[in-house]
Amino acid sequence: MMEKELEIKVLNIDVEEIEKKLIHLNALKIGEEFQTNYTFESENINEGSYLRIRKTKIGINEKPIELTFKERVKNLKIRQYNEYTVHIDNVDNMISILKFLNVDLKYIGKKKRISYKLKNARIDIDIWDKETYPLPYLEIEVSNEDDINEIINILNINRDNITKKSISELRDEL
């Protein structure tokens, strides 16, 4: 099944300040998780689209391992993907299969994600390991483009800090 993802990133955040704002606004804390993300590239994948394996741990519990193809959709205002996800049971075997198909592992990144629900948005504070991306950022995901402006205004976000770039694009800029 394909899911549509609409999101922006907010750079230059202060994690404590953002969390205080979210708590003050009675945002619902969804939880904290630790992820290991394996990001792949290939000449056969359209620019801006990518393939990812994600292992997620919440406390001592591990969620099913996901293989996701994120197909980038042209959108001037917001980052938009069509996502296709399946569960796999062995990361190493999947990496080997992808290698046979000329899909190469670009990088492995680990991050802590703190998630909140506010109005019609999911708000994630992403803190990557220093080698992957040294600065925390906010990811705001909505199902309707109109909701994004409401969240930006409620959180009083400086629009100069908003980007549609993916983590790979941000890494390439460093």
Short mmCIF file of N, CA and C in Angstrom, two decimals:
data_model
loop_
_atom_site.label_atom_id
_atom_site.label_comp_id
_atom_site.label_asym_id
_atom_site.label_seq_id
_atom_site.Cartn_x
_atom_site.Cartn_y
_atom_site.Cartn_z
N MET A 1 0.84 -1.18 0.00
CA MET A 1 0.00 0.00 0.00
C MET A 1 0.89 1.25 0.00
N MET A 2 0.51 2.22 -0.80
CA MET A 2 1.26 3.46 -0.90
C MET A 2 0.67 4.47 0.07
N GLU A 3 1.57 5.18 0.77
CA GLU A 3 1.16 6.27 1.65
C GLU A 3 1.76 7.55 1.13
N LYS A 4 1.03 8.66 1.31
CA LYS A 4 1.53 9.96 0.90
C LYS A 4 2.11 10.64 2.13
N GLU A 5 3.31 11.21 1.98
CA GLU A 5 3.96 11.91 3.09
C GLU A 5 4.22 13.35 2.67
N LEU A 6 3.73 14.29 3.48
CA LEU A 6 3.96 15.72 3.27
C LEU A 6 4.70 16.25 4.48
N GLU A 7 5.86 16.86 4.27
CA GLU A 7 6.63 17.31 5.42
C GLU A 7 7.59 18.44 5.07
N ILE A 8 8.03 19.10 6.13
CA ILE A 8 9.11 20.08 6.05
C ILE A 8 10.06 19.79 7.21
N LYS A 9 11.26 20.33 7.10
CA LYS A 9 12.20 20.30 8.22
C LYS A 9 12.41 21.73 8.68
N VAL A 10 12.66 21.88 9.99
CA VAL A 10 13.00 23.17 10.56
C VAL A 10 14.39 23.03 11.16
N LEU A 11 15.32 23.79 10.59
CA LEU A 11 16.72 23.73 11.04
C LEU A 11 16.96 24.76 12.13
N ASN A 12 18.13 24.70 12.73
CA ASN A 12 18.56 25.68 13.75
C ASN A 12 17.62 25.71 14.95
N ILE A 13 17.27 24.55 15.46
CA ILE A 13 16.35 24.50 16.60
C ILE A 13 17.11 24.31 17.90
N ASP A 14 16.47 24.73 18.97
CA ASP A 14 16.91 24.45 20.33
C ASP A 14 15.95 23.39 20.85
N VAL A 15 16.44 22.18 21.07
CA VAL A 15 15.58 21.05 21.43
C VAL A 15 14.78 21.34 22.69
N GLU A 16 15.42 21.86 23.73
CA GLU A 16 14.71 22.14 24.98
C GLU A 16 13.62 23.18 24.78
N GLU A 17 13.92 24.22 24.02
CA GLU A 17 12.94 25.29 23.77
C GLU A 17 11.72 24.75 23.00
N ILE A 18 11.98 23.94 21.99
CA ILE A 18 10.88 23.36 21.20
C ILE A 18 10.02 22.46 22.08
N GLU A 19 10.66 21.63 22.90
CA GLU A 19 9.87 20.74 23.77
C GLU A 19 9.04 21.54 24.76
N LYS A 20 9.59 22.62 25.31
CA LYS A 20 8.82 23.47 26.23
C LYS A 20 7.60 24.06 25.52
N LYS A 21 7.78 24.54 24.28
CA LYS A 21 6.66 25.08 23.51
C LYS A 21 5.59 24.03 23.28
N LEU A 22 6.02 22.83 22.90
CA LEU A 22 5.06 21.75 22.61
C LEU A 22 4.28 21.37 23.87
N ILE A 23 4.97 21.27 24.99
CA ILE A 23 4.30 20.94 26.26
C ILE A 23 3.34 22.04 26.65
N HIS A 24 3.75 23.30 26.50
CA HIS A 24 2.91 24.45 26.81
C HIS A 24 1.64 24.45 25.94
N LEU A 25 1.75 23.97 24.70
CA LEU A 25 0.61 23.92 23.78
C LEU A 25 -0.22 22.65 23.94
N ASN A 26 0.10 21.87 24.98
CA ASN A 26 -0.60 20.61 25.26
C ASN A 26 -0.49 19.59 24.12
N ALA A 27 0.66 19.60 23.44
CA ALA A 27 0.90 18.58 22.41
C ALA A 27 1.00 17.23 23.10
N LEU A 28 0.52 16.20 22.45
CA LEU A 28 0.56 14.85 22.99
C LEU A 28 1.91 14.22 22.65
N LYS A 29 2.67 13.83 23.66
CA LYS A 29 3.95 13.16 23.40
C LYS A 29 3.65 11.73 22.99
N ILE A 30 4.06 11.39 21.78
CA ILE A 30 3.85 10.04 21.25
C ILE A 30 4.89 9.09 21.82
N GLY A 31 6.13 9.59 21.94
CA GLY A 31 7.17 8.75 22.52
C GLY A 31 8.55 9.08 22.01
N GLU A 32 9.51 8.26 22.43
CA GLU A 32 10.90 8.38 22.01
C GLU A 32 11.33 7.04 21.45
N GLU A 33 12.11 7.10 20.39
CA GLU A 33 12.61 5.87 19.79
C GLU A 33 14.02 6.10 19.26
N PHE A 34 14.71 5.02 19.06
CA PHE A 34 16.05 5.06 18.49
C PHE A 34 16.01 4.29 17.18
N GLN A 35 16.52 4.91 16.14
CA GLN A 35 16.46 4.32 14.82
C GLN A 35 17.86 4.13 14.25
N THR A 36 18.00 3.06 13.47
CA THR A 36 19.16 2.88 12.61
C THR A 36 18.60 2.88 11.20
N ASN A 37 19.08 3.82 10.38
CA ASN A 37 18.60 3.99 9.02
C ASN A 37 19.72 3.67 8.04
N TYR A 38 19.44 2.80 7.09
CA TYR A 38 20.37 2.43 6.03
C TYR A 38 19.83 3.08 4.76
N THR A 39 20.57 4.02 4.20
CA THR A 39 20.09 4.75 3.03
C THR A 39 20.87 4.30 1.80
N PHE A 40 20.12 4.04 0.71
CA PHE A 40 20.70 3.48 -0.50
C PHE A 40 20.54 4.44 -1.68
N GLU A 41 21.46 4.30 -2.65
CA GLU A 41 21.36 5.07 -3.87
C GLU A 41 21.61 4.16 -5.07
N SER A 42 21.10 4.58 -6.20
CA SER A 42 21.27 3.83 -7.44
C SER A 42 20.99 4.75 -8.62
N GLU A 43 21.64 4.48 -9.73
CA GLU A 43 21.37 5.23 -10.96
C GLU A 43 19.93 5.00 -11.42
N ASN A 44 19.33 3.89 -11.00
CA ASN A 44 17.97 3.54 -11.43
C ASN A 44 16.89 4.22 -10.61
N ILE A 45 17.27 4.95 -9.57
CA ILE A 45 16.29 5.63 -8.71
C ILE A 45 16.25 7.10 -9.10
N ASN A 46 15.06 7.63 -9.34
CA ASN A 46 14.90 9.03 -9.74
C ASN A 46 15.51 9.96 -8.71
N GLU A 47 15.99 11.11 -9.18
CA GLU A 47 16.62 12.10 -8.30
C GLU A 47 15.64 12.54 -7.21
N GLY A 48 16.13 12.55 -5.98
CA GLY A 48 15.30 12.95 -4.85
C GLY A 48 14.57 11.78 -4.20
N SER A 49 14.44 10.69 -4.93
CA SER A 49 13.81 9.48 -4.38
C SER A 49 14.91 8.61 -3.77
N TYR A 50 14.54 7.74 -2.84
CA TYR A 50 15.56 6.87 -2.26
C TYR A 50 14.94 5.64 -1.62
N LEU A 51 15.80 4.71 -1.30
CA LEU A 51 15.43 3.45 -0.66
C LEU A 51 16.07 3.45 0.72
N ARG A 52 15.31 2.97 1.72
CA ARG A 52 15.82 2.99 3.09
C ARG A 52 15.37 1.73 3.84
N ILE A 53 16.28 1.21 4.65
CA ILE A 53 15.92 0.18 5.64
C ILE A 53 15.96 0.87 6.99
N ARG A 54 14.94 0.63 7.82
CA ARG A 54 14.89 1.26 9.14
C ARG A 54 14.65 0.20 10.21
N LYS A 55 15.55 0.19 11.21
CA LYS A 55 15.37 -0.61 12.42
C LYS A 55 15.02 0.37 13.53
N THR A 56 13.95 0.08 14.27
CA THR A 56 13.48 1.00 15.30
C THR A 56 13.38 0.27 16.63
N LYS A 57 13.90 0.92 17.67
CA LYS A 57 13.84 0.38 19.02
C LYS A 57 13.14 1.39 19.92
N ILE A 58 12.12 0.93 20.63
CA ILE A 58 11.41 1.75 21.60
C ILE A 58 11.62 1.08 22.95
N GLY A 59 12.44 1.70 23.78
CA GLY A 59 12.81 1.04 25.04
C GLY A 59 13.58 -0.22 24.72
N ILE A 60 13.09 -1.37 25.22
CA ILE A 60 13.76 -2.64 24.91
C ILE A 60 13.06 -3.37 23.76
N ASN A 61 11.97 -2.81 23.27
CA ASN A 61 11.20 -3.45 22.21
C ASN A 61 11.64 -2.98 20.83
N GLU A 62 11.72 -3.94 19.91
CA GLU A 62 12.06 -3.60 18.53
C GLU A 62 10.83 -3.75 17.66
N LYS A 63 10.62 -2.74 16.80
CA LYS A 63 9.53 -2.80 15.84
C LYS A 63 9.98 -3.64 14.64
N PRO A 64 9.04 -4.10 13.81
CA PRO A 64 9.45 -4.82 12.60
C PRO A 64 10.37 -3.95 11.73
N ILE A 65 11.34 -4.59 11.10
CA ILE A 65 12.28 -3.87 10.22
C ILE A 65 11.54 -3.50 8.94
N GLU A 66 11.71 -2.25 8.52
CA GLU A 66 11.00 -1.76 7.34
C GLU A 66 11.97 -1.46 6.19
N LEU A 67 11.56 -1.86 5.00
CA LEU A 67 12.22 -1.45 3.76
C LEU A 67 11.25 -0.51 3.08
N THR A 68 11.67 0.73 2.83
CA THR A 68 10.78 1.74 2.26
C THR A 68 11.41 2.37 1.03
N PHE A 69 10.62 2.44 -0.04
CA PHE A 69 11.00 3.25 -1.20
C PHE A 69 10.24 4.55 -1.09
N LYS A 70 10.97 5.66 -1.09
CA LYS A 70 10.36 6.99 -0.98
C LYS A 70 10.49 7.67 -2.34
N GLU A 71 9.38 7.75 -3.04
CA GLU A 71 9.34 8.34 -4.37
C GLU A 71 9.02 9.83 -4.25
N ARG A 72 9.97 10.68 -4.63
CA ARG A 72 9.79 12.12 -4.51
C ARG A 72 8.79 12.61 -5.55
N VAL A 73 7.87 13.45 -5.09
CA VAL A 73 6.86 14.06 -5.94
C VAL A 73 7.17 15.54 -6.02
N LYS A 74 7.12 16.11 -7.21
CA LYS A 74 7.39 17.55 -7.37
C LYS A 74 6.33 18.36 -6.64
N ASN A 75 6.76 19.23 -5.74
CA ASN A 75 5.86 20.09 -4.98
C ASN A 75 6.69 21.30 -4.56
N LEU A 76 6.24 22.50 -4.91
CA LEU A 76 7.03 23.70 -4.64
C LEU A 76 6.99 24.14 -3.18
N LYS A 77 5.90 23.84 -2.46
CA LYS A 77 5.73 24.37 -1.11
C LYS A 77 6.26 23.45 -0.02
N ILE A 78 6.18 22.16 -0.25
CA ILE A 78 6.41 21.19 0.82
C ILE A 78 7.08 19.96 0.22
N ARG A 79 7.83 19.22 1.03
CA ARG A 79 8.43 17.98 0.53
C ARG A 79 7.36 16.90 0.51
N GLN A 80 7.24 16.23 -0.61
CA GLN A 80 6.19 15.22 -0.75
C GLN A 80 6.78 13.93 -1.32
N TYR A 81 6.42 12.82 -0.68
CA TYR A 81 6.83 11.49 -1.14
C TYR A 81 5.62 10.58 -1.22
N ASN A 82 5.69 9.66 -2.17
CA ASN A 82 4.84 8.48 -2.13
C ASN A 82 5.72 7.40 -1.50
N GLU A 83 5.23 6.79 -0.43
CA GLU A 83 6.03 5.79 0.29
C GLU A 83 5.45 4.39 0.08
N TYR A 84 6.35 3.46 -0.20
CA TYR A 84 5.99 2.05 -0.35
C TYR A 84 6.83 1.27 0.66
N THR A 85 6.19 0.62 1.63
CA THR A 85 6.91 -0.03 2.72
C THR A 85 6.53 -1.49 2.83
N VAL A 86 7.53 -2.32 3.06
CA VAL A 86 7.33 -3.74 3.38
C VAL A 86 8.18 -4.06 4.59
N HIS A 87 7.84 -5.14 5.29
CA HIS A 87 8.65 -5.59 6.41
C HIS A 87 9.61 -6.68 5.94
N ILE A 88 10.81 -6.64 6.49
CA ILE A 88 11.81 -7.66 6.20
C ILE A 88 12.30 -8.22 7.53
N ASP A 89 12.98 -9.36 7.48
CA ASP A 89 13.44 -9.95 8.74
C ASP A 89 14.95 -10.02 8.86
N ASN A 90 15.69 -9.58 7.81
CA ASN A 90 17.14 -9.69 7.87
C ASN A 90 17.78 -8.55 7.08
N VAL A 91 18.38 -7.62 7.79
CA VAL A 91 18.99 -6.44 7.17
C VAL A 91 20.16 -6.85 6.26
N ASP A 92 21.05 -7.71 6.75
CA ASP A 92 22.23 -8.09 5.97
C ASP A 92 21.85 -8.76 4.66
N ASN A 93 20.87 -9.67 4.70
CA ASN A 93 20.44 -10.33 3.47
C ASN A 93 19.82 -9.33 2.50
N MET A 94 19.05 -8.37 3.02
CA MET A 94 18.43 -7.37 2.15
C MET A 94 19.49 -6.50 1.51
N ILE A 95 20.51 -6.12 2.28
CA ILE A 95 21.61 -5.33 1.72
C ILE A 95 22.30 -6.11 0.60
N SER A 96 22.50 -7.41 0.81
CA SER A 96 23.12 -8.25 -0.23
C SER A 96 22.26 -8.31 -1.49
N ILE A 97 20.97 -8.49 -1.32
CA ILE A 97 20.06 -8.53 -2.48
C ILE A 97 20.12 -7.21 -3.24
N LEU A 98 20.08 -6.10 -2.51
CA LEU A 98 20.12 -4.78 -3.16
C LEU A 98 21.45 -4.58 -3.90
N LYS A 99 22.53 -5.06 -3.31
CA LYS A 99 23.84 -4.94 -3.96
C LYS A 99 23.85 -5.69 -5.29
N PHE A 100 23.24 -6.89 -5.32
CA PHE A 100 23.13 -7.65 -6.58
C PHE A 100 22.35 -6.86 -7.64
N LEU A 101 21.45 -6.00 -7.19
CA LEU A 101 20.63 -5.19 -8.10
C LEU A 101 21.26 -3.82 -8.40
N ASN A 102 22.54 -3.67 -8.02
CA ASN A 102 23.29 -2.41 -8.21
C ASN A 102 22.68 -1.24 -7.44
N VAL A 103 22.16 -1.54 -6.27
CA VAL A 103 21.67 -0.50 -5.35
C VAL A 103 22.66 -0.50 -4.19
N ASP A 104 23.38 0.63 -4.06
CA ASP A 104 24.49 0.69 -3.11
C ASP A 104 24.12 1.39 -1.82
N LEU A 105 24.66 0.88 -0.72
CA LEU A 105 24.49 1.50 0.58
C LEU A 105 25.27 2.81 0.59
N LYS A 106 24.56 3.92 0.80
CA LYS A 106 25.21 5.24 0.82
C LYS A 106 25.75 5.55 2.21
N TYR A 107 24.93 5.32 3.25
CA TYR A 107 25.38 5.53 4.62
C TYR A 107 24.42 4.86 5.59
N ILE A 108 24.93 4.64 6.80
CA ILE A 108 24.13 4.14 7.92
C ILE A 108 24.11 5.26 8.95
N GLY A 109 22.92 5.66 9.39
CA GLY A 109 22.80 6.72 10.38
C GLY A 109 21.94 6.28 11.55
N LYS A 110 22.31 6.75 12.72
CA LYS A 110 21.54 6.44 13.93
C LYS A 110 20.98 7.74 14.48
N LYS A 111 19.74 7.68 14.95
CA LYS A 111 19.15 8.88 15.52
C LYS A 111 18.17 8.56 16.64
N LYS A 112 18.04 9.56 17.50
CA LYS A 112 17.01 9.55 18.53
C LYS A 112 15.89 10.42 17.97
N ARG A 113 14.66 9.93 18.06
CA ARG A 113 13.50 10.69 17.58
C ARG A 113 12.52 10.85 18.75
N ILE A 114 12.17 12.10 19.03
CA ILE A 114 11.17 12.42 20.04
C ILE A 114 9.96 12.94 19.29
N SER A 115 8.80 12.30 19.48
CA SER A 115 7.64 12.59 18.65
C SER A 115 6.47 13.14 19.45
N TYR A 116 5.79 14.10 18.84
CA TYR A 116 4.61 14.73 19.42
C TYR A 116 3.50 14.80 18.36
N LYS A 117 2.28 14.90 18.85
CA LYS A 117 1.12 15.15 17.99
C LYS A 117 0.54 16.49 18.42
N LEU A 118 0.39 17.41 17.47
CA LEU A 118 -0.19 18.72 17.73
C LEU A 118 -1.15 19.03 16.60
N LYS A 119 -2.41 19.23 16.95
CA LYS A 119 -3.46 19.46 15.96
C LYS A 119 -3.42 18.32 14.95
N ASN A 120 -3.27 18.64 13.65
CA ASN A 120 -3.26 17.61 12.61
C ASN A 120 -1.85 17.28 12.13
N ALA A 121 -0.87 17.49 13.00
CA ALA A 121 0.52 17.29 12.59
C ALA A 121 1.24 16.33 13.53
N ARG A 122 2.19 15.63 12.95
CA ARG A 122 3.15 14.86 13.74
C ARG A 122 4.43 15.68 13.72
N ILE A 123 5.00 15.91 14.90
CA ILE A 123 6.20 16.72 15.02
C ILE A 123 7.28 15.85 15.64
N ASP A 124 8.36 15.67 14.89
CA ASP A 124 9.47 14.84 15.33
C ASP A 124 10.70 15.70 15.54
N ILE A 125 11.33 15.53 16.69
CA ILE A 125 12.64 16.14 16.95
C ILE A 125 13.66 15.05 16.66
N ASP A 126 14.47 15.28 15.63
CA ASP A 126 15.46 14.28 15.22
C ASP A 126 16.85 14.72 15.63
N ILE A 127 17.54 13.83 16.37
CA ILE A 127 18.90 14.07 16.83
C ILE A 127 19.75 12.92 16.33
N TRP A 128 20.51 13.17 15.25
CA TRP A 128 21.34 12.15 14.61
C TRP A 128 22.68 12.01 15.33
N ASP A 129 23.33 10.87 15.10
CA ASP A 129 24.72 10.74 15.54
C ASP A 129 25.54 11.80 14.79
N LYS A 130 26.62 12.24 15.39
CA LYS A 130 27.40 13.37 14.86
C LYS A 130 27.97 13.10 13.46
N GLU A 131 28.27 11.83 13.14
CA GLU A 131 28.84 11.51 11.83
C GLU A 131 27.77 11.63 10.73
N THR A 132 26.52 11.36 11.07
CA THR A 132 25.46 11.42 10.07
C THR A 132 25.02 12.85 9.83
N TYR A 133 24.65 13.55 10.90
CA TYR A 133 24.25 14.96 10.79
C TYR A 133 24.36 15.57 12.18
N PRO A 134 25.22 16.56 12.35
CA PRO A 134 25.55 17.03 13.69
C PRO A 134 24.52 17.94 14.37
N LEU A 135 23.50 18.40 13.65
CA LEU A 135 22.57 19.36 14.22
C LEU A 135 21.16 18.79 14.33
N PRO A 136 20.50 18.99 15.47
CA PRO A 136 19.11 18.51 15.57
C PRO A 136 18.20 19.36 14.70
N TYR A 137 17.11 18.77 14.27
CA TYR A 137 16.10 19.51 13.53
C TYR A 137 14.72 18.97 13.85
N LEU A 138 13.74 19.74 13.43
CA LEU A 138 12.33 19.40 13.63
C LEU A 138 11.79 18.94 12.29
N GLU A 139 11.00 17.88 12.32
CA GLU A 139 10.31 17.45 11.11
C GLU A 139 8.82 17.58 11.40
N ILE A 140 8.11 18.28 10.54
CA ILE A 140 6.67 18.46 10.70
C ILE A 140 6.00 17.75 9.55
N GLU A 141 5.19 16.74 9.88
CA GLU A 141 4.52 15.93 8.87
C GLU A 141 3.01 16.13 9.01
N VAL A 142 2.37 16.38 7.88
CA VAL A 142 0.93 16.62 7.85
C VAL A 142 0.31 15.77 6.73
N SER A 143 -1.00 15.63 6.77
CA SER A 143 -1.68 14.93 5.68
C SER A 143 -2.32 15.91 4.71
N ASN A 144 -2.34 17.19 5.11
CA ASN A 144 -2.95 18.23 4.29
C ASN A 144 -2.02 19.44 4.29
N GLU A 145 -1.68 19.95 3.12
CA GLU A 145 -0.72 21.06 3.02
C GLU A 145 -1.13 22.29 3.83
N ASP A 146 -2.44 22.54 3.95
CA ASP A 146 -2.91 23.73 4.67
C ASP A 146 -2.54 23.68 6.16
N ASP A 147 -2.40 22.49 6.70
CA ASP A 147 -2.09 22.35 8.12
C ASP A 147 -0.68 22.82 8.46
N ILE A 148 0.21 22.83 7.49
CA ILE A 148 1.60 23.17 7.78
C ILE A 148 1.73 24.62 8.24
N ASN A 149 1.02 25.53 7.59
CA ASN A 149 1.10 26.95 7.98
C ASN A 149 0.58 27.18 9.38
N GLU A 150 -0.46 26.46 9.76
CA GLU A 150 -1.01 26.59 11.11
C GLU A 150 0.04 26.20 12.15
N ILE A 151 0.73 25.10 11.93
CA ILE A 151 1.75 24.64 12.88
C ILE A 151 2.93 25.61 12.92
N ILE A 152 3.36 26.09 11.76
CA ILE A 152 4.46 27.06 11.70
C ILE A 152 4.11 28.29 12.52
N ASN A 153 2.87 28.76 12.38
CA ASN A 153 2.44 29.95 13.12
C ASN A 153 2.31 29.68 14.62
N ILE A 154 1.71 28.56 14.97
CA ILE A 154 1.52 28.22 16.39
C ILE A 154 2.87 28.12 17.10
N LEU A 155 3.86 27.51 16.44
CA LEU A 155 5.18 27.33 17.05
C LEU A 155 6.08 28.55 16.85
N ASN A 156 5.57 29.54 16.14
CA ASN A 156 6.32 30.78 15.89
C ASN A 156 7.69 30.47 15.27
N ILE A 157 7.66 29.70 14.19
CA ILE A 157 8.88 29.25 13.52
C ILE A 157 9.33 30.31 12.51
N ASN A 158 10.60 30.62 12.54
CA ASN A 158 11.20 31.53 11.57
C ASN A 158 11.24 30.80 10.22
N ARG A 159 10.56 31.34 9.23
CA ARG A 159 10.46 30.68 7.92
C ARG A 159 11.81 30.54 7.22
N ASP A 160 12.80 31.33 7.62
CA ASP A 160 14.14 31.19 7.04
C ASP A 160 14.79 29.86 7.42
N ASN A 161 14.28 29.22 8.48
CA ASN A 161 14.84 27.94 8.94
C ASN A 161 14.13 26.73 8.35
N ILE A 162 13.16 26.95 7.48
CA ILE A 162 12.38 25.86 6.89
C ILE A 162 13.05 25.37 5.62
N THR A 163 13.12 24.05 5.47
CA THR A 163 13.68 23.46 4.26
C THR A 163 12.84 22.25 3.83
N LYS A 164 12.89 21.98 2.53
CA LYS A 164 12.26 20.78 1.97
C LYS A 164 13.31 19.69 1.73
N LYS A 165 14.55 19.94 2.10
CA LYS A 165 15.64 19.02 1.80
C LYS A 165 15.55 17.74 2.63
N SER A 166 15.99 16.66 2.03
CA SER A 166 16.06 15.37 2.73
C SER A 166 17.33 15.34 3.58
N ILE A 167 17.45 14.36 4.44
CA ILE A 167 18.65 14.21 5.26
C ILE A 167 19.86 14.01 4.35
N SER A 168 19.72 13.28 3.27
CA SER A 168 20.84 13.08 2.34
C SER A 168 21.29 14.40 1.73
N GLU A 169 20.32 15.24 1.35
CA GLU A 169 20.67 16.55 0.77
C GLU A 169 21.34 17.44 1.82
N LEU A 170 20.87 17.39 3.06
CA LEU A 170 21.49 18.18 4.12
C LEU A 170 22.91 17.70 4.38
N ARG A 171 23.10 16.40 4.37
CA ARG A 171 24.44 15.83 4.57
C ARG A 171 25.38 16.27 3.46
N ASP A 172 24.89 16.26 2.23
CA ASP A 172 25.73 16.62 1.08
C ASP A 172 26.17 18.08 1.17
N GLU A 173 25.37 18.93 1.82
CA GLU A 173 25.73 20.34 1.95
C GLU A 173 26.84 20.58 2.97
N LEU A 174 27.00 19.66 3.90
CA LEU A 174 28.01 19.86 4.96
C LEU A 174 29.43 19.82 4.44
#
